[in-house]
Structures are given as structure tokens and as C-alpha cells.
Short mmCIF file of C-alpha atoms in Angstrom, two decimals:
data_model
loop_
_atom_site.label_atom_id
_atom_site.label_comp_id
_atom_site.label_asym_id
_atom_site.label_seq_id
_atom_site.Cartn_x
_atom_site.Cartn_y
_atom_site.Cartn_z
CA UNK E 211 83.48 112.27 64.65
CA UNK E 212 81.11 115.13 65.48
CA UNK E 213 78.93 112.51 67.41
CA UNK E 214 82.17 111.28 69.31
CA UNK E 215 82.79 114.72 70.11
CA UNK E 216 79.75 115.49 71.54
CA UNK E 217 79.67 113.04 74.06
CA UNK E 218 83.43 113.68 75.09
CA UNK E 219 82.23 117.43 75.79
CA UNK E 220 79.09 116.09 78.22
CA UNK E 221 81.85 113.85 80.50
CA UNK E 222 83.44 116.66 80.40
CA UNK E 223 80.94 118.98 81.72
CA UNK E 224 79.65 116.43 84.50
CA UNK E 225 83.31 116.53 85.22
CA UNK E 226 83.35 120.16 85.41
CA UNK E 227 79.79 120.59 87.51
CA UNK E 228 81.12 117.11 89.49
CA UNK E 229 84.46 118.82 90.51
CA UNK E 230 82.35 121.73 91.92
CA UNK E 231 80.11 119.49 93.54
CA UNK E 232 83.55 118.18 95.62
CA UNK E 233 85.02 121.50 96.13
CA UNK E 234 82.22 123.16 97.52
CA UNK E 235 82.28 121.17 100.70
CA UNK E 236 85.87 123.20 101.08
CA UNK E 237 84.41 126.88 100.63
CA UNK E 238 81.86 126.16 103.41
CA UNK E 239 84.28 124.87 105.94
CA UNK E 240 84.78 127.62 107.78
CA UNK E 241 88.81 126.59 107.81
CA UNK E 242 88.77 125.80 103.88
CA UNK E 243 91.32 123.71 102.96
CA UNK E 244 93.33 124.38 106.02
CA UNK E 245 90.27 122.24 107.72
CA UNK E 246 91.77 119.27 105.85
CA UNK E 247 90.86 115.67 106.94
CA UNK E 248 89.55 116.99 110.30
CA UNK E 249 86.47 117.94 107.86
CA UNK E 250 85.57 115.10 106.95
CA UNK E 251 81.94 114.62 107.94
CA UNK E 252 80.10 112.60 110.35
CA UNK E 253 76.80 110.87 109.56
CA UNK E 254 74.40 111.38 106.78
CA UNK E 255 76.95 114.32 105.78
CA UNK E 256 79.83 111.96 105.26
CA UNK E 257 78.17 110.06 102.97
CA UNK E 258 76.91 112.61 101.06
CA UNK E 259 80.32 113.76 100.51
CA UNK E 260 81.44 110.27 99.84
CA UNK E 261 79.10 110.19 96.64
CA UNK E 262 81.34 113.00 95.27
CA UNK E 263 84.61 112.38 96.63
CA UNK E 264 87.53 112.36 94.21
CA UNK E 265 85.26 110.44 91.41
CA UNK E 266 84.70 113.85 89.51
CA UNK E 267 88.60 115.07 89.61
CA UNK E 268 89.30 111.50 88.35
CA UNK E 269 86.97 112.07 85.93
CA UNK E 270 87.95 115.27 84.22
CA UNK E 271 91.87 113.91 84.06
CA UNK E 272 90.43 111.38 82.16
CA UNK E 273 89.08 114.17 79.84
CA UNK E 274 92.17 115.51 79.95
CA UNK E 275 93.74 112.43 78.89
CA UNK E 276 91.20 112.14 76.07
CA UNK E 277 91.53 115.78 74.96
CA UNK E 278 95.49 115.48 74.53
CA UNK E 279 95.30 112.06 72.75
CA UNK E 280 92.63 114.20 69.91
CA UNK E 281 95.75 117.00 69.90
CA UNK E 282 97.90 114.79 69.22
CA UNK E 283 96.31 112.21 66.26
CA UNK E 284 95.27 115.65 64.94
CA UNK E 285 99.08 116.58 64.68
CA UNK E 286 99.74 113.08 63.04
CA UNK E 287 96.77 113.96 60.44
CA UNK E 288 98.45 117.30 59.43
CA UNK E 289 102.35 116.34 59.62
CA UNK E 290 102.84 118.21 62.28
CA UNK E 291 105.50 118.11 65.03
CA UNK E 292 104.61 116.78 67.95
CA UNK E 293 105.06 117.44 71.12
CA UNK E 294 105.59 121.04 69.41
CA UNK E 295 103.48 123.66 70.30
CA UNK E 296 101.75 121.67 72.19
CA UNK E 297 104.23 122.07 75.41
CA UNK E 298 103.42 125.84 75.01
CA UNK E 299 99.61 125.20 75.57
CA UNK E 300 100.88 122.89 78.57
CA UNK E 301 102.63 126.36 79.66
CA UNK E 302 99.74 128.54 79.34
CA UNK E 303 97.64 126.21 80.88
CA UNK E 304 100.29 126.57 83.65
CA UNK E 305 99.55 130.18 83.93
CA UNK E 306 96.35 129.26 84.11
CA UNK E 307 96.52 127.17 87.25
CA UNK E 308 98.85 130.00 88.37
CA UNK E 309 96.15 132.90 88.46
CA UNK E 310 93.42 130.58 89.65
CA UNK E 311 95.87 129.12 92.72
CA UNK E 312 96.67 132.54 93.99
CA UNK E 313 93.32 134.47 93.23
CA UNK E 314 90.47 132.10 93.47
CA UNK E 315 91.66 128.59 94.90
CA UNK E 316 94.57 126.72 96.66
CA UNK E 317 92.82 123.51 95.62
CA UNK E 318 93.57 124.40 91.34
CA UNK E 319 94.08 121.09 89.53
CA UNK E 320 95.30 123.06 86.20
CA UNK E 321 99.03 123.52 87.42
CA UNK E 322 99.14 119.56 87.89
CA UNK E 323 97.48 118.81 84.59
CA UNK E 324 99.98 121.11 82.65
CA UNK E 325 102.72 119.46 84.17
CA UNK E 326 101.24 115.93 83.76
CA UNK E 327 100.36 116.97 79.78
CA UNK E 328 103.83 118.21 78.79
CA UNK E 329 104.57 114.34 80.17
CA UNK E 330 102.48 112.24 78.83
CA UNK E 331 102.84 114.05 75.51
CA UNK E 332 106.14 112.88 74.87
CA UNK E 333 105.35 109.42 76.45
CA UNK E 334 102.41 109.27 73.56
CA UNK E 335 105.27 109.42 70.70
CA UNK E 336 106.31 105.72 72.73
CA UNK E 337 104.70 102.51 71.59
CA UNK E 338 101.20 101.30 73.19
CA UNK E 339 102.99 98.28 75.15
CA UNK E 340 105.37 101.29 76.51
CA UNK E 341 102.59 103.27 77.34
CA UNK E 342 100.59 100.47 79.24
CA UNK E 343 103.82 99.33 81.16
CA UNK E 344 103.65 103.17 82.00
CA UNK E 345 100.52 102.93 83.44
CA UNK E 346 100.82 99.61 85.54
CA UNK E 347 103.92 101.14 86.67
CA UNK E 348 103.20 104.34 88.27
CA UNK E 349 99.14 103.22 88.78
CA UNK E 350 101.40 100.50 91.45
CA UNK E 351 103.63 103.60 92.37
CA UNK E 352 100.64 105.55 93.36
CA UNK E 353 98.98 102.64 95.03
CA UNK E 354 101.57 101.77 97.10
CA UNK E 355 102.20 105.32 98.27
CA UNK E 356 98.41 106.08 99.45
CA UNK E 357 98.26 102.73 100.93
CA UNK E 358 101.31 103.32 103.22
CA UNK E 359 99.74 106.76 104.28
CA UNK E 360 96.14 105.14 104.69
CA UNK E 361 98.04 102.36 107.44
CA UNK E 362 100.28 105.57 108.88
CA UNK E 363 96.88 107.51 109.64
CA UNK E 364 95.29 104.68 111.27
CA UNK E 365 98.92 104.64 113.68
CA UNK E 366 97.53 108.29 115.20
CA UNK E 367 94.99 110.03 116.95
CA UNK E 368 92.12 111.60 114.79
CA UNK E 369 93.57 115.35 113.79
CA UNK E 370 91.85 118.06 115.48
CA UNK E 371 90.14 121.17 113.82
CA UNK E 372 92.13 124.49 113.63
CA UNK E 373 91.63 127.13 116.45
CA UNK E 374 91.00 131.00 116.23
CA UNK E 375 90.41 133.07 113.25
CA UNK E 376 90.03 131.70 109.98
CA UNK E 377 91.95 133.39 107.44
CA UNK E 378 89.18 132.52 105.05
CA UNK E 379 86.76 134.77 106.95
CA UNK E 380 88.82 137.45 107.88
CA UNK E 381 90.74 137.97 105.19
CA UNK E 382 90.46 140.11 102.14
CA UNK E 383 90.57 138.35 98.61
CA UNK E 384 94.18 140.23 97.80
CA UNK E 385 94.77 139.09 101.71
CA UNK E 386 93.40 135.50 100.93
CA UNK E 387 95.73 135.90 97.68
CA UNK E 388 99.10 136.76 99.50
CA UNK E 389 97.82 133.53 102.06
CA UNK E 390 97.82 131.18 99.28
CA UNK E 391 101.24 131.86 98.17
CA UNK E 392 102.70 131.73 101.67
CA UNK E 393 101.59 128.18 102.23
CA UNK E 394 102.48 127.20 98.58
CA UNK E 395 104.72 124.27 99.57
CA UNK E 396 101.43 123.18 101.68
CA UNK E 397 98.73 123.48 99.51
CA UNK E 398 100.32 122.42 96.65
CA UNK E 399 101.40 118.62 97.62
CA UNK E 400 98.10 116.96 96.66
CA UNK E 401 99.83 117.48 92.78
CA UNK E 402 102.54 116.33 93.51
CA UNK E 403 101.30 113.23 95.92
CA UNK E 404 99.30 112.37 92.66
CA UNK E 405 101.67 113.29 89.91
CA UNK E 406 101.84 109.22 89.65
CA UNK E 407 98.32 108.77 89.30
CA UNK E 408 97.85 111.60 87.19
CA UNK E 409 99.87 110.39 84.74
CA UNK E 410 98.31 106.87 84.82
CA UNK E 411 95.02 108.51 84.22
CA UNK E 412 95.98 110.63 81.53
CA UNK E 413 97.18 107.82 79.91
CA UNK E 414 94.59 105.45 79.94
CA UNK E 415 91.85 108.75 79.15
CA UNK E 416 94.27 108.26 75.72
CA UNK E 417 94.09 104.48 75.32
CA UNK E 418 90.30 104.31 75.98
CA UNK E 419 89.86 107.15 73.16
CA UNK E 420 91.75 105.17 70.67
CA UNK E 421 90.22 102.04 71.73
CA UNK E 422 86.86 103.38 70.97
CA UNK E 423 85.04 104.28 74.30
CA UNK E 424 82.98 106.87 72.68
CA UNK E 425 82.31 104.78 69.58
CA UNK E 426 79.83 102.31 68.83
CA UNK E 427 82.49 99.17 68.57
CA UNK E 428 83.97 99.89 72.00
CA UNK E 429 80.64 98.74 73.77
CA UNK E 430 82.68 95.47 74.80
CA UNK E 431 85.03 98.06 76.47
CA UNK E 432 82.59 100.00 78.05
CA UNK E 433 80.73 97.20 79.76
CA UNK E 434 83.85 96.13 81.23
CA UNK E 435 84.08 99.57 82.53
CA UNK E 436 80.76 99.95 84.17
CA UNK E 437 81.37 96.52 86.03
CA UNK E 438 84.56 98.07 87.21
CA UNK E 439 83.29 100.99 88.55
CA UNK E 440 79.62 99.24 89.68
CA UNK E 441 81.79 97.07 91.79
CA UNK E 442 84.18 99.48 92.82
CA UNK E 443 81.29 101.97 94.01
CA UNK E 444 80.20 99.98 97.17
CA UNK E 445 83.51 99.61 98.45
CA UNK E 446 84.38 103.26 97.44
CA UNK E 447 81.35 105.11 99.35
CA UNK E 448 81.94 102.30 102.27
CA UNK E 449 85.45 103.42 102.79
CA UNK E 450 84.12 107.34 102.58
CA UNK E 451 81.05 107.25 105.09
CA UNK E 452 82.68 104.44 107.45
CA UNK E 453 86.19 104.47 107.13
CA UNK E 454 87.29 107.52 108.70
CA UNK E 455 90.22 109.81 107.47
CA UNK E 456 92.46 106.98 106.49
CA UNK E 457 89.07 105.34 104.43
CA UNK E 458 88.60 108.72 102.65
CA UNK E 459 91.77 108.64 101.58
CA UNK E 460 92.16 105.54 100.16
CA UNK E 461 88.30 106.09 98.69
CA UNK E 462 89.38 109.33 96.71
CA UNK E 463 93.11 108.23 95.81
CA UNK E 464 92.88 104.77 95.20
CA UNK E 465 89.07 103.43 94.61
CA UNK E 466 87.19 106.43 93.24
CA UNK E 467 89.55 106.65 89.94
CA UNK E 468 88.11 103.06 89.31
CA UNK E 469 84.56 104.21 89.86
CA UNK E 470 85.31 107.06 87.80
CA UNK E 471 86.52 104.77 84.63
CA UNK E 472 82.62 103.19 84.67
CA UNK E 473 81.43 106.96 84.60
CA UNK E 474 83.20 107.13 81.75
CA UNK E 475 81.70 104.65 80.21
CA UNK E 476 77.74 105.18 81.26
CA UNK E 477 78.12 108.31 80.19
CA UNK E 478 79.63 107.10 76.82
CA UNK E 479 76.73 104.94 76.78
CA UNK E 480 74.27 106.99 77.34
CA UNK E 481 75.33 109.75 74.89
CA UNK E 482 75.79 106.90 71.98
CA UNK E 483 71.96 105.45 72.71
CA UNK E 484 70.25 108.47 73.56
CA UNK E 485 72.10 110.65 71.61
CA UNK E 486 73.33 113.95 72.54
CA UNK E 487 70.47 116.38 71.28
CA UNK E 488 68.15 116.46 74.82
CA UNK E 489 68.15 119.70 76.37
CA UNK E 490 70.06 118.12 79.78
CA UNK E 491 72.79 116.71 77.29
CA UNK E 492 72.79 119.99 75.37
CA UNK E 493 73.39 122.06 78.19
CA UNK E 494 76.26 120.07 79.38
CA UNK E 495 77.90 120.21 76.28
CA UNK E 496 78.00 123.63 76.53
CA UNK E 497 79.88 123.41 79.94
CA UNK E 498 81.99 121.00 78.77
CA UNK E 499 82.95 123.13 75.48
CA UNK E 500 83.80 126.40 77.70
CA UNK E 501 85.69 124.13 80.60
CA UNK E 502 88.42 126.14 81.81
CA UNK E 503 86.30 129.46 81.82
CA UNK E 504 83.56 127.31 84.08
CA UNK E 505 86.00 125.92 86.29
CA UNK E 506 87.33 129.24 87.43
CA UNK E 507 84.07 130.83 87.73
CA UNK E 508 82.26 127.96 89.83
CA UNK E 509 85.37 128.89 92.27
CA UNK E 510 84.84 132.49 91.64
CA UNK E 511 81.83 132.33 92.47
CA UNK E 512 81.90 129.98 95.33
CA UNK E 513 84.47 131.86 97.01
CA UNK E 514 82.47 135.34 96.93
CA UNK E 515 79.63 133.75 98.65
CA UNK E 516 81.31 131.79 101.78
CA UNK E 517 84.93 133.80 101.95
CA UNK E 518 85.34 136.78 104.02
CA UNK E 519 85.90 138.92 101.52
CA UNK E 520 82.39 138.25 99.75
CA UNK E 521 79.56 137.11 101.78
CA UNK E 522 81.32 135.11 104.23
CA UNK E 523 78.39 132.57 104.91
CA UNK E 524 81.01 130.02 105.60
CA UNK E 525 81.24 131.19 109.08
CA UNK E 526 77.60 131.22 109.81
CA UNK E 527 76.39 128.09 108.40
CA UNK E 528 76.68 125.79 111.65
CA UNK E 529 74.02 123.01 111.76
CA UNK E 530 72.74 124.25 108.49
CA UNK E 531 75.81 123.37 106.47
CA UNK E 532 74.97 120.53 104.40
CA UNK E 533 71.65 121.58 103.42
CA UNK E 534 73.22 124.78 102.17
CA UNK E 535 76.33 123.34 100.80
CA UNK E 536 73.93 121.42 98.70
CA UNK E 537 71.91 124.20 97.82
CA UNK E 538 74.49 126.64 96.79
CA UNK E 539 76.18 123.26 94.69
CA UNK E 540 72.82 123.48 92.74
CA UNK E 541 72.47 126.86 92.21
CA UNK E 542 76.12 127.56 90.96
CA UNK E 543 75.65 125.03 88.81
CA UNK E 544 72.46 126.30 87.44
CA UNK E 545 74.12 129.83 86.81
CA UNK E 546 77.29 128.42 85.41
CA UNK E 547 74.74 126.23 82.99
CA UNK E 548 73.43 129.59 82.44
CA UNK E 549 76.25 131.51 81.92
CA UNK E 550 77.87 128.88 79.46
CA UNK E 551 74.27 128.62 76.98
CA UNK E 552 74.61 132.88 77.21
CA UNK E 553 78.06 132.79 75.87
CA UNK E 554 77.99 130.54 73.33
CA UNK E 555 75.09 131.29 71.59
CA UNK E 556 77.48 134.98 70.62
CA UNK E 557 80.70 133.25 71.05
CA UNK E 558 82.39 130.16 69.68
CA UNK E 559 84.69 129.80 72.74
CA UNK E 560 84.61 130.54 76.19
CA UNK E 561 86.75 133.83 77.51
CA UNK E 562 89.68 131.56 78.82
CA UNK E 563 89.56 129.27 75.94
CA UNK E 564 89.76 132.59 73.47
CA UNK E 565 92.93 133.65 75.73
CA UNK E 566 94.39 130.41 75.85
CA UNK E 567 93.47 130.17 71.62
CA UNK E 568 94.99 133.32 70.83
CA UNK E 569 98.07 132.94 73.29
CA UNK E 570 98.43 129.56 71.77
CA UNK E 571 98.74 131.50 68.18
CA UNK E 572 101.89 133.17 69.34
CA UNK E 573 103.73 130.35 68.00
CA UNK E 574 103.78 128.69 64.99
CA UNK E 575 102.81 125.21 64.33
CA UNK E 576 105.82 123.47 62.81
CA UNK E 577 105.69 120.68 59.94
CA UNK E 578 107.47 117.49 60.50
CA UNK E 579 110.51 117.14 58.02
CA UNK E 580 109.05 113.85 56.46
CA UNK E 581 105.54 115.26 56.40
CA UNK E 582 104.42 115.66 52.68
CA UNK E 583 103.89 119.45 51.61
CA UNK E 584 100.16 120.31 51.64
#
């Protein structure tokens, strides 16, 4: 089990240094967010992004899904009720997503995932068949949806960058903060234009656990995996680098969660043949273990260097963005590496996870009325 564990806590720090590695394209726009598919880059700069885009995000909801099918055998193992408390982790998490949308980043994935946990909870008390059906079902859903928008941008004219002062450059970070919640119903539609797929993907992060990804008898599985995502992974970064706004977003929404299902996989791989002990496996275990205190301070820290409110470099990059994009991606990494080895060798979990742990505590675990007394 510890072995198993191990490797689930390196995906999960790729995914965490991976999501960065998307998101950081965003805090050196000049526009941010706001820049949206008119940022999309031209060139060797598209394709560069292309390696990254949505692979990582699809990644870590896999982890996700992975992480909340462990909660819940665990409940099973001590006759507890499920979902249970677990709905009021999905609620802190919630607040988590809250304070990192309106202080740090519009782009927060942790308000979707808490929604998309307290789901699929209940759906894991269903039968496998029900959950699979689940999964072809709103997996079509979601298809079907980006598809239509994919033909509906190809219908009109290329959308043109904003004009005039960027509020990421001349605002203040309470100013940025009061920003965010003005747009809300903008910036927070990718959730809910992905609440299908979410749910797929959490999902089938729980099937793949309990079919033994990360075990040495799922290595059928996990070759079928890596020729998913092997032959997904031409067509994905062709769609990204060639197929203009309408490619990128079929690559992220539609072709990068299959890439990101043989990531899985390798990884898995990897970790069971090569085993877990190497210092780069090491340190992203460490990431992985401390996840939601990484996430928020890769954006943290992001944000102070390109925002207005920090060192604003976003507006001064010009020719010189990707190279520094690139180069700031590696070094935030690097510190959050850092930062992570630091902390746990005093600590046994990371500052949010010790928040979330103790606010999780509030509330009492309770026993299932058939479970046998301890």
C-alpha cells in the first residue's frame, strides 16, 4: 500500500508543477485571462504551449478521482458512513477555491473539484456498471458540447486582443481581488462548461485505482493506457500548434484528457519499475503530499512577479515572453520543490492541508448502523 501510495503522490505532484506549467502562460499575458483565446500563440510559442495544454489539469482530476476513491474504501474499512463527513471536506475545499479565486487566481480549479467530489461521492455508493454508464454518459455530454463550440468558432472571425489598460497591471492585488468577483459569472464558466467532464474524470481516476493502475497486476491496464494517450498525443499537439482557437479547444477539452490517461499510466509505470526512492521521484512526492498548499503558492507566487501589484513584468515582456515564461515556469517550480522538502522535513502536512485537517476535525466521523463495534 505504502508503495501504491507513493507513486499516486508523484502524479500528483507532476500534476501540481504541470498545472503551473499551463497557467503561467496566463500571468504573463499582459491581459491574463481576460486575453482568452486571442492568446493563443503563434509559431514555435504555440506549440510550446500545446505540450502543456489542458493535459496537466486533466491530470490532477484524475488524482482527484483517485484520492476520493482511497476516502472512500477507507470509510468501508472502518464502518463508516459514507458520503458523511466527507461532503464537509468537499465544503472546505470549497472555501478553498473561494480564497484562492478572489485573492490569487480567477483560473482556481478547487471550487469545481469540490463541487464535482460531493457528486461523485454519492455516485461511488452506485454499482460499477452505474458508474461506467455515468461516465460514457456525460464523457458523450461533454464531447458533444465542445465539439459544437469548436464548429461555432470556426463560423467567426479570429477574436481580437483587448485594448487599453490592463487591469492586471494597474491594479492593486485587493483591486485585482474586487476585479475577480465582478466578473464572477465570466471567469467562472470554464467549471461549469466542464462540470460533465469533470465528473467523467473523477470517475474513471476511481475505477483505474480499484482496477489496479498503480499496482503490479494492472500492467495490462496501463499499456492500454499509454497507447491511448501515445496515439492521442500527435493529434492533440496537432490540433494545439495548427488548429487555431477552435483546435485548442478541442485539444485541451476533448483530446488532452486522453493523453492525460497514458500519463497516468507512464508515470504508474515508472514509479512501479524504478521505484519511488530517486531524489527526482522523492522530491515530487513531496509536492504531491503538500498539494493544495503548492497550488496556491505557485499562483502566489506567479502573480507577485508579472501582476501590477508585484513586479508587473507581464507588461514588459514583449518579444521576450516565451523565453521568460519558461524561465520563471522553472524557477517557481524549483522554489516550490524547495519550499515543499523545507516543510516537510518539520511538518507532516502542508499549511493548507493542516487547516483543511483540523477544520475537517470539527465534525465527527459517524459509524454506519450495521458496522460492527470496534
Amino acid at each position: 500500500m505504502s508503495r501504491r501510495i507513493d507513486a499516486i503522490d508523484v502524479v500528483r505532484g507532476v500534476a501540481i508543477l504541470g498545472t503551473l506549467w499551463t497557467n503561467i502562460w496566463l500571468f504573463t499575458d499582459p491581459w491574463g485571462l481576460l486575453g482568452g483565446l486571442s492568446a493563443v500563440g503563434q509559431g514555435g510559442e504555440a506549440w510550446i504551449q500545446a505540450l502543456s495544454q489542458g493535459k496537466f489539469l486533466a491530470l490532477l482530476t484524475l488524482t482527484f478521482g483517485v484520492g476520493l476513491a482511497i476516502q472512500h474504501d477507507s470509510a468501508v474499512r472502518r464502518g463508516v458512513r459514507w458520503p458523511g463527513r466527507y461532503l464537509w471536506r468537499a465544503f472546505l475545499l470549497l472555501l478553498d477555491g473561494v480564497v484562492n479565486y478572489i485573492l490569487i487566481a480567477e483560473f482556481d480549479v478547487l471550487m469545481g473539484y469540490a463541487v464535482t467530489g460531493a457528486i461523485v461521492a454519492w455516485l461511488l455508493l452506485t454499482r460499477p456498471r452505474t458508474q461506467r454508464v455515468v461516465i460514457a454518459v456525460t464523457g458523450s455530454l461533454h464531447l458533444l458540447v465542445i465539439t459544437g463550440l469548436a464548429l461555432l468558432l470556426t463560423t467567426v472571425p479570429p477574436s481580437e486582443p483587448p485594448t487599453g489598460v490592463s487591469p492586471y497591471a494597474s491594479e492593486s492585488f485587493l483591486g485585482l481581488a474586487a476585479f475577480r468577483l465582478e466578473n464572477v459569472l465570466a471567469f467562472r464558466a470554464e467549471p461549469v462548461l466542464i462540470g460533465c467532464l469533470s465528473i467523467a474524470m473523477f470517475l474513471l481516476g476511481a475505477h483505474l485505482h480499484r482496477a489496479g493502475v498503480f499496482a503490479e497486476a494492472g500492467a495490462r491496464i496501463r499499456r492500454r493506457l499509454m497507447l491511448l494517450g501515445g496515439l492521442a498525443l500527435p493529434v492533440d499537439l496537432a490540433l494545439g500548434g495548427l488548429g487555431g482557437e477552435a483546435g485548442v479547444l478541442l485539444q485541451r477539452y476533448a483530446i488532452a484528457p486522453l493523453v492525460a490517461l497514458g500519463l497516468l499510466a507512464l508515470l504508474a509505470e515508472l514509479c512501479l519499475r524504478r521505484g519511488t526512492d530517486g531524489w527526482a521521484p522523492r522530491r515530487l512526492r513531496e509536492v504531491g503530499r503538500v498539494a493544495l498548499s503548492a497550488y496556491l503558492l505557485q499562483n502566489l507566487l506567479a502573480g507577485a512577479v508579472f501582476y501590477g501589484w508585484g513586479l508587473g513584468l507581464a507588461e514588459l515582456l514583449g518579444e521576450l515572453r516565451t523565453p521568460v515564461t519558461l524561465a520563471a515556469w522553472a524557477a517557481i517550480s524549483a522554489a516550490i520543490v524547495l519550499a515543499a522538502h523545507l516543510w516537510l522535513r518539520r511538518f507532516r502536512l502542508g499549511p493548507v492541508e493542516w487547516l483543511w485537517k483540523r477544520g475537517e476535525q470539527l465534525l465527527p466521523e459517524r459509524r454506519r448502523a450495521d458496522a460492527p463495534v470496534p
